[in-house]
Short mmCIF file of C-alpha atoms in Angstrom, two decimals:
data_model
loop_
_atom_site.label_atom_id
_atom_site.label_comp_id
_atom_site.label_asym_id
_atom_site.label_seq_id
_atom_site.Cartn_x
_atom_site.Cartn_y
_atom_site.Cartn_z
CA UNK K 1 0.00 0.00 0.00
CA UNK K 2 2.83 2.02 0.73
CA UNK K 3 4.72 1.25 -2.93
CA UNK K 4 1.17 2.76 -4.40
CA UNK K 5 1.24 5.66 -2.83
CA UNK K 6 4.75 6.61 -3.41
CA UNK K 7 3.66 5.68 -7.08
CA UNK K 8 0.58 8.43 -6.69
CA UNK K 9 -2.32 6.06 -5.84
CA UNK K 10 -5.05 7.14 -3.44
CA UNK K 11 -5.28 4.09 -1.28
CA UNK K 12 -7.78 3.06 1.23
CA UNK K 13 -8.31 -0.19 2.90
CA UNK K 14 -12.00 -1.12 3.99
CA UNK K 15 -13.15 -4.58 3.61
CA UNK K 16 -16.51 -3.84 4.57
CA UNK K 17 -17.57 -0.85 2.55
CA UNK K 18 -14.67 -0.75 -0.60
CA UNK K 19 -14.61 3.18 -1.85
CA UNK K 20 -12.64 3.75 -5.43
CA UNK K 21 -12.10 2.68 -8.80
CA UNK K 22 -9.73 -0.09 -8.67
CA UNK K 23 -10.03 -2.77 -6.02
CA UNK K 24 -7.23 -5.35 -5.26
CA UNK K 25 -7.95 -8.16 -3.22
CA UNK K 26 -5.32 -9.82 -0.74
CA UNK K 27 -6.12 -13.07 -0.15
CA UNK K 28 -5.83 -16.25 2.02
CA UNK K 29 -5.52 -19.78 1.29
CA UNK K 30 -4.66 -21.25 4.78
CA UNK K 31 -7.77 -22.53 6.04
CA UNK K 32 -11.49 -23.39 4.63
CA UNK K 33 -13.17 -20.58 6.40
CA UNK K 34 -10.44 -17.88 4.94
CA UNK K 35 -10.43 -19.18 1.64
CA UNK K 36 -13.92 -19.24 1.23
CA UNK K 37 -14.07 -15.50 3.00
CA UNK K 38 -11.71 -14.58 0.15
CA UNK K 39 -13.84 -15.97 -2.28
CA UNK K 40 -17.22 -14.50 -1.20
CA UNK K 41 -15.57 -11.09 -1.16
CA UNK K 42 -14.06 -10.93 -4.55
CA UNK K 43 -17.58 -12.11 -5.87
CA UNK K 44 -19.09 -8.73 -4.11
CA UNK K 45 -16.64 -7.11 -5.94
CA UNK K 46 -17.20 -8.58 -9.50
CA UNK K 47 -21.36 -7.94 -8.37
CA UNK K 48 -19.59 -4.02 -7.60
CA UNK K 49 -18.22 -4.13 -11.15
CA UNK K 50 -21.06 -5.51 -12.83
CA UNK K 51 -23.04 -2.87 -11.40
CA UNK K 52 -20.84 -0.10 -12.71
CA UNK K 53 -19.54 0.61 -8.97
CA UNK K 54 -16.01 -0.49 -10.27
CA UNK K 55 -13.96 0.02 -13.12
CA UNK K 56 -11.48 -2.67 -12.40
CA UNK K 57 -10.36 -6.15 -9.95
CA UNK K 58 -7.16 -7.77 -9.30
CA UNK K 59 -6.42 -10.34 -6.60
CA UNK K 60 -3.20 -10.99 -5.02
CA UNK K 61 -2.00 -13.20 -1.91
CA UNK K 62 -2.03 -16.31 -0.93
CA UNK K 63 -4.96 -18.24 -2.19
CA UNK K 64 -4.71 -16.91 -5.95
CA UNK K 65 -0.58 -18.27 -5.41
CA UNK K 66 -1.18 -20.97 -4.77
CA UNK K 67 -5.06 -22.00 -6.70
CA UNK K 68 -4.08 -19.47 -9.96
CA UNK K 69 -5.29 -21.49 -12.83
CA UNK K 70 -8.56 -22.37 -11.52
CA UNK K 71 -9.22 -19.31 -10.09
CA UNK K 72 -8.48 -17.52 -13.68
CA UNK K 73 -10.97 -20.06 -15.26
CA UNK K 74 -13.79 -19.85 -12.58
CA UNK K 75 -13.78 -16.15 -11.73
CA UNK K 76 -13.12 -14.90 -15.50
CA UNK K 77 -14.31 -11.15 -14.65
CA UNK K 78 -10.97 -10.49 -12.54
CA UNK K 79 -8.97 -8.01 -14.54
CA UNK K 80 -5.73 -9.69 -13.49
CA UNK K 81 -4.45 -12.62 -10.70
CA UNK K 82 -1.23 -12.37 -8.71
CA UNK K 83 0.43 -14.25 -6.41
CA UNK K 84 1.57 -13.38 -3.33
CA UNK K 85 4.70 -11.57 -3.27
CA UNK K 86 4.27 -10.54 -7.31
CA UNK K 87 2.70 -7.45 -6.19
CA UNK K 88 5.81 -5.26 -7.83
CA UNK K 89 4.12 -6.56 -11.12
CA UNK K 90 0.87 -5.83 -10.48
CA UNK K 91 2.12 -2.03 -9.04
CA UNK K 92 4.35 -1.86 -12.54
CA UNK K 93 1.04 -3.07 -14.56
CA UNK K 94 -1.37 -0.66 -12.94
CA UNK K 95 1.34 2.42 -13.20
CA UNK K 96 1.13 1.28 -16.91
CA UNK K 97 -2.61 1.40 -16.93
CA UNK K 98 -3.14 4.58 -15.35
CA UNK K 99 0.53 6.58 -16.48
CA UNK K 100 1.04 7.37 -12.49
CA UNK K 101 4.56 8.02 -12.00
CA UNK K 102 6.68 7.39 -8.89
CA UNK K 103 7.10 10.14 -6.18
CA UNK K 104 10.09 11.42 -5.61
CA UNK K 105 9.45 12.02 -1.70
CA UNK K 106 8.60 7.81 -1.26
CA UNK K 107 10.55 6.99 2.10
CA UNK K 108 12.05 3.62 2.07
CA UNK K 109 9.91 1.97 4.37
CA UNK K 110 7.16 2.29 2.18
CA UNK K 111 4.21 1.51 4.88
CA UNK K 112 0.67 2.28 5.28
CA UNK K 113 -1.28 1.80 7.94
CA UNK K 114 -4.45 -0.54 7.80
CA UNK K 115 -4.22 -0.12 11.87
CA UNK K 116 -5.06 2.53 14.61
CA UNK K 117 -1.77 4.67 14.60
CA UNK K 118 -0.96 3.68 18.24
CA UNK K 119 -0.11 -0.07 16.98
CA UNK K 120 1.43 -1.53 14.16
CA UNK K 121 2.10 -4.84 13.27
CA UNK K 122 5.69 -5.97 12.02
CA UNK K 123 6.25 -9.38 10.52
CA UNK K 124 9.85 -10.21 10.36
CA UNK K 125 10.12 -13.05 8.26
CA UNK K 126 8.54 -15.05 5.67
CA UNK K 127 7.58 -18.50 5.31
CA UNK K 128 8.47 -22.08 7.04
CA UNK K 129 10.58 -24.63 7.57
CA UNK K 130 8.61 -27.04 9.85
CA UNK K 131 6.36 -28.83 7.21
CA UNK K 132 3.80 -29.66 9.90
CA UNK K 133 1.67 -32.41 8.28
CA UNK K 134 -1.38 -30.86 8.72
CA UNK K 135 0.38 -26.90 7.28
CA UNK K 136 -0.72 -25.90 3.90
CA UNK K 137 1.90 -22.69 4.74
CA UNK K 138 5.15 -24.27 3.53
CA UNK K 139 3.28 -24.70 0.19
CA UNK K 140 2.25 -21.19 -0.43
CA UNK K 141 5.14 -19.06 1.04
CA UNK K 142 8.09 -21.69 0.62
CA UNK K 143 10.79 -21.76 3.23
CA UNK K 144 11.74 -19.17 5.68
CA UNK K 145 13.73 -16.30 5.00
CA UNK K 146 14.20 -13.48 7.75
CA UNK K 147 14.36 -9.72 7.43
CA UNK K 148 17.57 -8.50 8.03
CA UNK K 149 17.72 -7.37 11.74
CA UNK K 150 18.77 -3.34 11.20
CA UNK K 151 16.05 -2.99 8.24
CA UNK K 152 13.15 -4.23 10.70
CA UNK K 153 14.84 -1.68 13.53
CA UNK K 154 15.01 1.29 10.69
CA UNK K 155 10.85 0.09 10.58
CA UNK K 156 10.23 0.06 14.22
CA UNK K 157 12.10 3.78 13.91
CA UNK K 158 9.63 4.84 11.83
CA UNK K 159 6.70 3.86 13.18
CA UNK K 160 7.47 5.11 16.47
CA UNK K 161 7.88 8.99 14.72
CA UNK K 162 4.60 8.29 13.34
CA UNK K 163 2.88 7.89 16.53
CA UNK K 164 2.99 3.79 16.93
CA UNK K 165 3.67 2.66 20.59
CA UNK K 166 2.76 -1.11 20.61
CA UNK K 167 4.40 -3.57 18.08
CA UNK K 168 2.56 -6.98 17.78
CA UNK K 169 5.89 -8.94 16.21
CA UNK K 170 4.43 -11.83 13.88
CA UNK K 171 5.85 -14.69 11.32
CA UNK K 172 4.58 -17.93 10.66
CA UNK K 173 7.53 -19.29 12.68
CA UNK K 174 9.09 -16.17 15.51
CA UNK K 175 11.30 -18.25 16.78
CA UNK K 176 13.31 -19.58 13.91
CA UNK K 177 14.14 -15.64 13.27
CA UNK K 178 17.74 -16.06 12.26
CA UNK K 179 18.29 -19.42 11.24
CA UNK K 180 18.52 -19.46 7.80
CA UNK K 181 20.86 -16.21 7.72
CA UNK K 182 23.34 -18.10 9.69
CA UNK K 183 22.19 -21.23 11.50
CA UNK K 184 21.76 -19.84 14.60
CA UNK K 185 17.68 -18.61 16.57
CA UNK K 186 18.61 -14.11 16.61
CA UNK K 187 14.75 -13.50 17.98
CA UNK K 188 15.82 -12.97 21.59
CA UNK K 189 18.47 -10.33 20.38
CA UNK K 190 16.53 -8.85 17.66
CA UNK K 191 13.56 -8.15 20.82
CA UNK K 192 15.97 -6.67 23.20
CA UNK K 193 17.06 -4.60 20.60
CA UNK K 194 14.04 -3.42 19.76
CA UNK K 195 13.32 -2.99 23.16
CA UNK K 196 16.07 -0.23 23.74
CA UNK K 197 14.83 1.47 21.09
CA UNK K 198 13.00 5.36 22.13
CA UNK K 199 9.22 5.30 22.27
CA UNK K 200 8.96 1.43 21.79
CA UNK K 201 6.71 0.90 24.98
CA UNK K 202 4.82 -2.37 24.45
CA UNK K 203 5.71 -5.36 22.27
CA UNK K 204 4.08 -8.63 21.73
CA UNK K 205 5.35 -11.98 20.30
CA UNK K 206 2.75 -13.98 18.33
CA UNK K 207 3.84 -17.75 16.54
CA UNK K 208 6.51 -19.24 18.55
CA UNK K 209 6.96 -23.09 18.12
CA UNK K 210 7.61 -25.59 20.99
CA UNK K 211 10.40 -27.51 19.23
CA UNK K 212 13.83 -25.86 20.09
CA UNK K 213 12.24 -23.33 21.58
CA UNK K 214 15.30 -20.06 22.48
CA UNK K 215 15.31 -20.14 26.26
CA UNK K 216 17.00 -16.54 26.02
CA UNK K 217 13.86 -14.84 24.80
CA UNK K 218 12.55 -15.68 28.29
CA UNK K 219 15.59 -14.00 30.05
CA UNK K 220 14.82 -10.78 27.50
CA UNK K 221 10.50 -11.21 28.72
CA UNK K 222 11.56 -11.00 32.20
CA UNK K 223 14.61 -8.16 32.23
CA UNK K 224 12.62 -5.93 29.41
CA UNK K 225 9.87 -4.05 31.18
CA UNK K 226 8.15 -3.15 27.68
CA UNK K 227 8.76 -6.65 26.16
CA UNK K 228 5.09 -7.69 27.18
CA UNK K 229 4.42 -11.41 29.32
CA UNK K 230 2.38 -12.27 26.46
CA UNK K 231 3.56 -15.51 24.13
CA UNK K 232 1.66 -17.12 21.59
CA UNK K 233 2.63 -20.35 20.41
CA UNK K 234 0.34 -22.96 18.54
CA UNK K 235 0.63 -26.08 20.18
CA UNK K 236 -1.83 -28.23 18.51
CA UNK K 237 -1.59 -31.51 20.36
CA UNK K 238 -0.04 -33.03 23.82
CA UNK K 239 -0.50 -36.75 22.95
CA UNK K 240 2.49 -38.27 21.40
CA UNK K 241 0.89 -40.04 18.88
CA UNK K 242 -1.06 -37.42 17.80
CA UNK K 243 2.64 -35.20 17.77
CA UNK K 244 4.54 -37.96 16.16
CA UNK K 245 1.55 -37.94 13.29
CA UNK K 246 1.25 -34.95 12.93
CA UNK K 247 5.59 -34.69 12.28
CA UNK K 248 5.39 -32.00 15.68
CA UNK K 249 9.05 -32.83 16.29
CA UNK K 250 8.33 -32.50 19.88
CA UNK K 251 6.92 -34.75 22.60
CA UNK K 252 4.41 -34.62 25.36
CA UNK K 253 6.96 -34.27 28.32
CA UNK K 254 8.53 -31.50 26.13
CA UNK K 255 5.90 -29.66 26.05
CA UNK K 256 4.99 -30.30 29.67
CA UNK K 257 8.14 -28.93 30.79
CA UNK K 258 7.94 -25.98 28.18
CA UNK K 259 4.80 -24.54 29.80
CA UNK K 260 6.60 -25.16 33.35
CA UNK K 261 9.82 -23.41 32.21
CA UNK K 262 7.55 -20.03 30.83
CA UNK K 263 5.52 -19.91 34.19
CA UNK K 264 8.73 -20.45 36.00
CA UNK K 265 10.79 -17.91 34.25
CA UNK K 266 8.41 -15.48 33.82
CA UNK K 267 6.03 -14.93 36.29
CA UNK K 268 2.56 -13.54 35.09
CA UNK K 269 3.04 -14.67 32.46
CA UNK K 270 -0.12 -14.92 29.59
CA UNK K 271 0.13 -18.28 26.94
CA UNK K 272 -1.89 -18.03 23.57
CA UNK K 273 -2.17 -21.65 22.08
CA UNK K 274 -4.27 -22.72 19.59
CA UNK K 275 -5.83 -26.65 19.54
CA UNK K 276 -6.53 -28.93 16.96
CA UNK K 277 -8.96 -31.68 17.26
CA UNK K 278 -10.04 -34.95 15.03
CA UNK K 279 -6.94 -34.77 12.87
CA UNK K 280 -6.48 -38.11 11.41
CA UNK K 281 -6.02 -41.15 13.71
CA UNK K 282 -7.22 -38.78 16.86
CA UNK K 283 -8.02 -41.68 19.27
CA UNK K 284 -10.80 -41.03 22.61
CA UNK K 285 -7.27 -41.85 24.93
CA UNK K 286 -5.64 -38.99 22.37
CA UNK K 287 -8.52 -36.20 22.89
CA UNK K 288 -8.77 -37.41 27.24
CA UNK K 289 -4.90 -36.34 27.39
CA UNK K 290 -5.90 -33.08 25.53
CA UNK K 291 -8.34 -32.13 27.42
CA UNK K 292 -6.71 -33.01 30.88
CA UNK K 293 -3.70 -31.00 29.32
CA UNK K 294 -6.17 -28.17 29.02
CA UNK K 295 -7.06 -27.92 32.78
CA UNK K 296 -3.62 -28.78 33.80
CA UNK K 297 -2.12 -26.01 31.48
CA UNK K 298 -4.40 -23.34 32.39
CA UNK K 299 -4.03 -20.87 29.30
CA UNK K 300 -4.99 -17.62 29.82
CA UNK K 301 -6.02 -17.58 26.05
CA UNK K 302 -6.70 -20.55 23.68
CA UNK K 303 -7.95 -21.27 20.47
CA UNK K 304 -8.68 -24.33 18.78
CA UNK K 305 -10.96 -25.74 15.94
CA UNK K 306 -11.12 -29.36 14.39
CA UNK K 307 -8.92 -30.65 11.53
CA UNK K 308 -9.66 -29.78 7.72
CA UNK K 309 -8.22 -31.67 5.38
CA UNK K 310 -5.77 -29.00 3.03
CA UNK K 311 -4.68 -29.78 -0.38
CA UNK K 312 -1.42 -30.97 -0.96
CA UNK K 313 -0.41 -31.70 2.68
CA UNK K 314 1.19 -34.54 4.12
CA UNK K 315 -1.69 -35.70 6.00
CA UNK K 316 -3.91 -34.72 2.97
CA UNK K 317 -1.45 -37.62 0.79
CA UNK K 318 -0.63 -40.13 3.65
CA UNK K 319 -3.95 -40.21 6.20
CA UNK K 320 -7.42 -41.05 5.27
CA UNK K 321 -9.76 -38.52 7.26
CA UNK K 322 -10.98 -41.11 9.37
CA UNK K 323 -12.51 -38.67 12.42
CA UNK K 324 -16.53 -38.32 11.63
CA UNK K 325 -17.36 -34.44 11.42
CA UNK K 326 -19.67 -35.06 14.53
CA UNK K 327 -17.06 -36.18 16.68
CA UNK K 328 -14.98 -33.44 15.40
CA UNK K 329 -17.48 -30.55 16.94
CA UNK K 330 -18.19 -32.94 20.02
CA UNK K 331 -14.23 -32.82 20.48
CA UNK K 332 -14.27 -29.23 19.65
CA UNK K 333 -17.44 -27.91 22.22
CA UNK K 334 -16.18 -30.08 25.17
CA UNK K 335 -12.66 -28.31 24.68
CA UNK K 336 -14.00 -24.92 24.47
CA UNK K 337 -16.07 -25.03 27.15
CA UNK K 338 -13.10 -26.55 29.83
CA UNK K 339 -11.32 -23.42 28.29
CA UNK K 340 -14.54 -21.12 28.75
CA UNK K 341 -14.60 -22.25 32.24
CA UNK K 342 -11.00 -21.10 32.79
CA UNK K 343 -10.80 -17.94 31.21
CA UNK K 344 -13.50 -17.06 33.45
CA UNK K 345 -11.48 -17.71 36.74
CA UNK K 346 -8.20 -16.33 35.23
CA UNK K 347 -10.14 -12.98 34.19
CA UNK K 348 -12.09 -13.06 37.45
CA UNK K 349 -8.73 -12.96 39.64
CA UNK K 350 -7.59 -9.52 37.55
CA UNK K 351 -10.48 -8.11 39.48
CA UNK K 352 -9.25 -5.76 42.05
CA UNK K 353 -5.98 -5.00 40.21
CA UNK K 354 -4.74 -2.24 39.16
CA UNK K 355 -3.10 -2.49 35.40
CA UNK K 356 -1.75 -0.45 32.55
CA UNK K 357 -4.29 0.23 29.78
CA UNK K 358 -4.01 1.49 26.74
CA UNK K 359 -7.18 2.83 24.79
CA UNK K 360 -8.16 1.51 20.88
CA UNK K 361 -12.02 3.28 20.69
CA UNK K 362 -14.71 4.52 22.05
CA UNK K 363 -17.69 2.14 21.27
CA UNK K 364 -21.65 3.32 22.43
CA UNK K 365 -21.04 3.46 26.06
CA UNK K 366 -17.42 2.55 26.52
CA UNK K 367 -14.01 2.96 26.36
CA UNK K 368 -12.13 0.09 24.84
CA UNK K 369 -8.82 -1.16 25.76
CA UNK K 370 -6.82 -3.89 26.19
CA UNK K 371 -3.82 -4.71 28.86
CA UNK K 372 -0.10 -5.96 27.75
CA UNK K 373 -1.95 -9.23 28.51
CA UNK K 374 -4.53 -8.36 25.22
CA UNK K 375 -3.56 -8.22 21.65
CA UNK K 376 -6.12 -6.66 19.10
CA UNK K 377 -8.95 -8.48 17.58
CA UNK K 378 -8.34 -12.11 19.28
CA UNK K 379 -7.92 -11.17 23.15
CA UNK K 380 -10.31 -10.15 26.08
CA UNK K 381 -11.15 -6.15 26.16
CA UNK K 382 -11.25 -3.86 28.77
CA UNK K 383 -14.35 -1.54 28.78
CA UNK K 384 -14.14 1.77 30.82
CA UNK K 385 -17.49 4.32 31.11
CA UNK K 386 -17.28 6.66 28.00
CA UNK K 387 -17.74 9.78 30.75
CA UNK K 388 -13.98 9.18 32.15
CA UNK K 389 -11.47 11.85 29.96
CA UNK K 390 -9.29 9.14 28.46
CA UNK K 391 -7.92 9.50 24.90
CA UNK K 392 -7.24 6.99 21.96
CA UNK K 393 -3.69 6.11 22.00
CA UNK K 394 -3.13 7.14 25.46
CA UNK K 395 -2.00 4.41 28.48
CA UNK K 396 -3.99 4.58 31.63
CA UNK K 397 -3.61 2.97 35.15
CA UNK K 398 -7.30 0.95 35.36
CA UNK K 399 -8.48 -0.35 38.15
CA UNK K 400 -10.73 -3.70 37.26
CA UNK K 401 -14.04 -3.62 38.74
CA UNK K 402 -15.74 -7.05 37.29
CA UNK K 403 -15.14 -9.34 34.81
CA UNK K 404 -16.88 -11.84 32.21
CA UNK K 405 -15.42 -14.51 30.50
CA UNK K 406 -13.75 -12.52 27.66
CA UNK K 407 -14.10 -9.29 29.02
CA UNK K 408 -12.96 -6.86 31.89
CA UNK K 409 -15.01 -3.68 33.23
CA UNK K 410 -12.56 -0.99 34.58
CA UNK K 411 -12.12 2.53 35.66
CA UNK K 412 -9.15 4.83 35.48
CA UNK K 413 -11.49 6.63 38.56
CA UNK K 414 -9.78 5.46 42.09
CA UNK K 415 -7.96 6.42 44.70
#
């Protein structure tokens, strides 16, 4: 979005109600839900086009990579597919189309914001190495390349003279930052770099993985007051046959001792997972261990959903999809609600404290804001009385007054 701009493009991003006269799509092909969410969109588009709303559609990203031919063939009123990191062409085609030249004051970070200024989030590497069974991801992006360490610190830079405070650091494997540059995990030095860096005053680490997981990034949690004790890391399964199947490269005493080690190192700390039920072979002894993993684990925030079967995949070539679709969302609504049941004690014990909030909105008769403990969109808000003089952007010192199962009710009103 940035590249357009500096190439004299007007650019706005709204999913929900598109403004303009060329729409480009970005796409995803990881699971059923977000491929078909792609799908339905760029067919409101085509209806937008049809209509004389539009004068032309391109799609780009990761389902058109990796599904381009029958895309092109089903969908024939696209003006033009693209994969997902051809967008240079489709910038160089649409600068031929419409004769926009480049600007001349384009900085070389070449970002736009899609979020509130106050955060920003910064991906720092591409692709992924693991080839889960199960993981379409390998397929579309190919293997993992990181950033170069001083070009994502000239970023954070940036941002933070723009007016971005909170950093939500995301690949589709954080902890392997590093590795292919030199064979060696740099994630726990690139964070405590970035978190000596002026104005940086929250960030968050989203897509660790269990399997040689970089102790050091624990030490850098705990020493850096800004480095949030917030880690998410997909851990899928706890049974080992359900691990060894679905090529995990970790056990379940690994992982046992993984969670131990975070608690232990960093206290307070908050663990995102996400869950998968009724993959292939998923046993009643397999989904018991789960589930007592669940209770024993305690996550402050978890995820899951049940297996779909992805083109390509190992699983997809090698296992037949032997789990019944009803014993998937059994599996699936007996997880959720051990993990419903927890969230609601774990939120229920904030209440009383006194933490550092910082404000996204103001919604009807709220503020809304979340603690280092919260990222956007997936994580419990906190909701403060609209009458209390808070700003958007601005940290506050809340004082949590009740609780729900996803959400807190605070007030930056005590003494």
């Amino acid at each position: 979005m940035g590249l357009f701009e500096a190439h004299g493009f007007h650019v706005t991003h709204d999913a929900e109600h598109p403004e303009g006269e060329i729409a480009v799509v970005n796409t995803c092909g990881f699971i059923e839900d977000a491929k078909q969410e792609s799908i339905d969109t760029i067919l409101e588009l085509v209806q937008a086009k049809e209509e004389g709303r539009l004068k032309r559609l391109y799609v780009m990203g990761c389902l058109s990579e990796r599904y381009l031919a029958e895309l092109e063939a089903e969908i024939p009123e696209v003006d033009g597919w693209y994969g997902k990191f051809n967008y240079k062409q489709l910038l160089a085609d649409l600068s031929e189309i419409t004769q926009k030249e480049p600007s001349l004051l384009c900085n070389s970070v070449h970002r736009h914001m899609t979020t509130p200024r106050h955060y920003a989030y910064l991906k720092i590497a591409e692709g992924c190495d693991r080839h889960c069974a199960y993981c379409a991801i390998p397929l579309i992006t190919g293997r993992h390349q990181s950033r170069p360490m001083q070009e994502i610190l000239d970023e954070v830079r940036w941002l933070v003279s723009q007016g971005t405070k909170e950093f939500q650091v995301i690949a589709q494997e954080l902890t392997y930052y590093g590795v292919d540059i030199d064979g060696k995990q740099h994630i726990a030095e690139l964070i405590e770099q970035m978190a000596e860096l002026e104005g940086v005053e929250w960030i968050r680490l989203h897509y660790a993985y269990p399997a040689h997981f970089p102790w050091d990034l624990l030490r850098v949690m705990r020493e850096k007051k800004n480095v949030c004790n917030y880690l998410d890391i997909a851990l899928q399964h706890i049974s080992d046959h359900m691990l060894e199947r679905m090529q995990r490269h970790v056990t379940k005493e690994d992982t046992y001792e993984l969670i131990r080690r975070m608690r232990r190192e960093v206290p307070g700390i908050h663990i995102r997972t996400t869950l998968m039920v009724g993959f292939p072979g998923e046993t009643d002894e397999d989904f018991r261990q789960l589930v007592e993993f669940t209770k024993w684990a305690r996550f402050e925030r978890m995820g899951a959903f049940a297996y779909s079967e992805e083109d390509g995949t190992y699983s997809a070539k090698h296992y037949e999809d032997d789990v019944p679709q009803e014993v998937k969302q059994q599996r699936l609504d007996k997880l959720m609600r051990v993990q419903q049941n927890i969230s609601a004690e774990l939120e229920g014990e904030k209440v009383g404290q006194t933490l550092r909030v910082i404000i996204d909105r103001q919604e009807g008769d709220y503020w809304v804001g979340r603690t280092e403990y919260c990222s956007p969109e997936v994580d419990p808000e906190v909701l403060i009385p609209a009458e209390e003089d808070l700003e958007i952007g601005h940290f506050y010192e809340a004082r949590i007054t009740d609780a729900e199962e996803f959400d807190l009710y605070a007030t930056t009103r005590y003494e």
